[in-house]
Tab-separated table of C-alpha atoms in Angstrom:
chain	number	residue	atom	x	y	z
A	1	MET	CA	91.909	8.910	-104.056
A	2	ASP	CA	94.332	9.722	-106.811
A	3	THR	CA	96.105	12.725	-105.335
A	4	ASN	CA	97.472	13.523	-108.802
A	5	PHE	CA	94.005	13.952	-110.324
A	6	CYS	CA	94.527	17.700	-110.658
A	7	ARG	CA	97.666	19.827	-110.876
A	8	ARG	CA	96.095	22.282	-108.399
A	9	TYR	CA	95.509	19.646	-105.716
A	10	ILE	CA	97.814	19.914	-102.729
A	11	GLY	CA	97.185	17.361	-100.027
A	12	ASP	CA	97.431	13.768	-98.968
A	13	GLY	CA	93.844	12.687	-99.616
A	14	THR	CA	92.734	12.879	-95.990
A	15	PRO	CA	90.235	15.413	-94.613
A	16	PRO	CA	90.232	18.330	-94.964
A	17	SER	CA	92.676	18.296	-97.899
A	18	ASN	CA	90.355	15.970	-99.858
A	19	ARG	CA	87.860	18.853	-100.099
A	20	CYS	CA	90.150	20.949	-102.310
A	21	CYS	CA	87.669	21.579	-105.135
A	22	ARG	CA	85.387	23.555	-102.842
A	23	THR	CA	87.969	26.332	-102.528
A	24	CYS	CA	89.818	26.079	-105.855
A	25	PRO	CA	89.546	29.242	-107.986
A	26	GLU	CA	89.398	27.441	-111.364
A	27	ALA	CA	86.549	28.910	-113.403
A	28	ALA	CA	86.388	25.910	-115.759
A	29	CYS	CA	85.628	23.565	-112.861
A	30	ASP	CA	83.030	25.963	-111.478
A	31	ARG	CA	81.307	26.153	-114.883
A	32	LEU	CA	81.093	22.362	-115.113
A	33	TRP	CA	79.832	22.052	-111.544
A	34	ARG	CA	77.225	24.751	-112.333
A	35	ARG	CA	75.945	22.458	-115.113
A	36	VAL	CA	75.578	19.645	-112.554
A	37	LEU	CA	73.697	21.989	-110.204
A	38	ASP	CA	71.462	23.154	-113.061
A	39	LEU	CA	70.732	19.536	-113.988
A	40	ALA	CA	69.760	18.779	-110.386
A	41	GLU	CA	67.356	21.745	-110.454
A	42	SER	CA	66.016	21.060	-113.946
A	43	ASN	CA	62.884	19.136	-112.998
A	44	GLY	CA	61.123	21.906	-111.111
A	45	GLY	CA	61.976	20.561	-107.664
A	46	ASP	CA	61.175	16.963	-108.549
A	47	PRO	CA	63.956	14.386	-108.682
A	48	VAL	CA	65.857	13.930	-111.935
A	49	PRO	CA	66.107	10.240	-112.948
A	50	LEU	CA	69.629	9.007	-113.751
A	51	PRO	CA	69.206	6.242	-116.327
A	52	PRO	CA	70.261	3.473	-116.533
A	53	THR	CA	70.523	3.462	-112.708
A	54	ARG	CA	67.626	3.468	-110.253
A	55	ALA	CA	69.009	6.662	-108.690
A	56	VAL	CA	67.568	10.138	-108.826
A	57	LEU	CA	69.327	13.482	-108.510
A	58	PHE	CA	68.218	16.382	-106.278
A	59	PRO	CA	69.687	19.805	-105.573
A	60	ASN	CA	71.108	20.476	-102.127
A	61	PRO	CA	69.562	23.787	-101.080
A	62	LYS	CA	71.880	24.196	-98.085
A	63	ASN	CA	75.244	23.666	-99.764
A	64	PRO	CA	76.126	24.332	-103.426
A	65	ASP	CA	79.233	22.123	-103.131
A	66	PHE	CA	76.952	19.059	-103.074
A	67	VAL	CA	74.057	17.579	-104.977
A	68	ARG	CA	72.008	14.753	-103.526
A	69	LEU	CA	71.475	11.277	-104.904
A	70	GLN	CA	68.883	8.752	-103.820
A	71	VAL	CA	68.168	5.100	-104.468
A	72	ASN	CA	66.814	3.805	-101.168
A	73	CYS	CA	68.478	6.407	-98.986
A	74	ARG	CA	69.717	9.899	-99.818
A	75	TRP	CA	73.412	10.838	-99.823
A	76	GLY	CA	75.593	13.655	-101.074
A	77	LEU	CA	77.760	13.836	-104.164
A	78	PRO	CA	80.472	16.418	-103.404
A	79	LYS	CA	81.934	18.617	-106.100
A	80	GLU	CA	85.390	17.058	-105.723
A	81	ASP	CA	84.079	13.489	-106.172
A	82	PHE	CA	82.552	14.534	-109.490
A	83	LEU	CA	85.701	16.363	-110.623
A	84	HIS	CA	87.877	13.417	-109.498
A	85	TYR	CA	85.745	11.169	-111.706
A	86	VAL	CA	86.144	13.554	-114.650
A	87	ALA	CA	89.929	13.366	-114.254
A	88	THR	CA	90.392	9.689	-113.454
A	89	GLY	CA	87.270	7.807	-114.520
A	90	HIS	CA	86.962	6.493	-110.959
A	91	ALA	CA	84.679	7.302	-108.041
A	92	LYS	CA	84.559	4.067	-106.069
A	93	MET	CA	84.093	3.454	-102.375
A	94	GLY	CA	87.135	3.411	-100.144
A	95	ARG	CA	87.686	2.534	-96.531
A	96	ARG	CA	89.600	4.536	-93.974
A	97	GLY	CA	92.810	2.621	-94.670
A	98	GLN	CA	92.276	2.785	-98.428
A	99	ARG	CA	92.400	6.563	-98.955
A	100	SER	CA	95.455	6.083	-101.145
A	101	ASP	CA	93.524	3.806	-103.548
A	102	PRO	CA	93.491	5.861	-106.794
A	103	ARG	CA	90.089	4.390	-107.700
A	104	ALA	CA	88.427	5.668	-104.503
A	105	SER	CA	86.517	8.940	-104.564
A	106	PRO	CA	87.852	11.780	-102.396
A	107	SER	CA	84.963	11.269	-99.954
A	108	CYS	CA	85.504	7.475	-100.034
A	109	THR	CA	81.826	7.014	-100.906
A	110	ARG	CA	80.691	5.008	-103.929
A	111	GLN	CA	79.567	7.446	-106.586
A	112	GLU	CA	79.698	5.011	-109.512
A	113	PRO	CA	77.619	4.453	-111.688
A	114	TYR	CA	75.819	7.667	-110.756
A	115	VAL	CA	78.563	10.057	-111.854
A	116	GLN	CA	78.640	8.322	-115.243
A	117	ALA	CA	74.873	8.820	-115.583
A	118	ILE	CA	75.228	12.522	-114.733
A	119	VAL	CA	77.980	12.941	-117.330
A	120	GLU	CA	75.798	11.264	-119.949
A	121	LEU	CA	72.855	13.555	-119.156
A	122	LEU	CA	75.196	16.544	-119.522
A	123	GLY	CA	76.184	15.327	-122.998
A	124	GLY	CA	79.117	12.976	-122.441
A	125	MET	CA	82.808	13.258	-121.687
A	126	GLU	CA	83.496	15.311	-124.826
A	127	ILE	CA	81.375	18.354	-123.971
A	128	PRO	CA	83.368	21.610	-123.943
A	129	GLU	CA	83.025	22.069	-120.172
A	130	ILE	CA	84.531	18.643	-119.420
A	131	ARG	CA	87.311	19.136	-121.965
A	132	ALA	CA	88.150	22.483	-120.327
A	133	VAL	CA	88.232	20.902	-116.858
A	134	ARG	CA	90.469	18.063	-118.031
A	135	GLU	CA	92.841	20.615	-119.525
A	136	VAL	CA	92.979	22.483	-116.200
A	137	GLN	CA	93.426	19.275	-114.245
A	138	GLY	CA	96.253	18.023	-116.424
A	139	GLY	CA	98.067	21.321	-116.559
């Protein structure tokens, strides 16, 4: 995880500090994440395909800090993994000893190429919500 991905992040990349986006008060980040949640809910309860991948996107009814992805099995995409990708362009898998790898997602789970597909469905990296988040992240 790139611990410099956001000026508001204070931590070393290990749990629980890697979950910073769940408690951050930044409205811009919340607005962008709301768009991800709305996308996950946009198909009337049915999964939302994420082209060009084989994955589908679902809402997570128990926790709004996550959406669910599925290819063969279902896993969670946390809010901070998505926002880390927006800042750095990376959301790769990491191992316990690789938490300092700036290309690894905060959860150390592989979220690429799924985060890219979500961004494209939202309208790309130049939508106003992503530009606002990048401005917040960079200070």
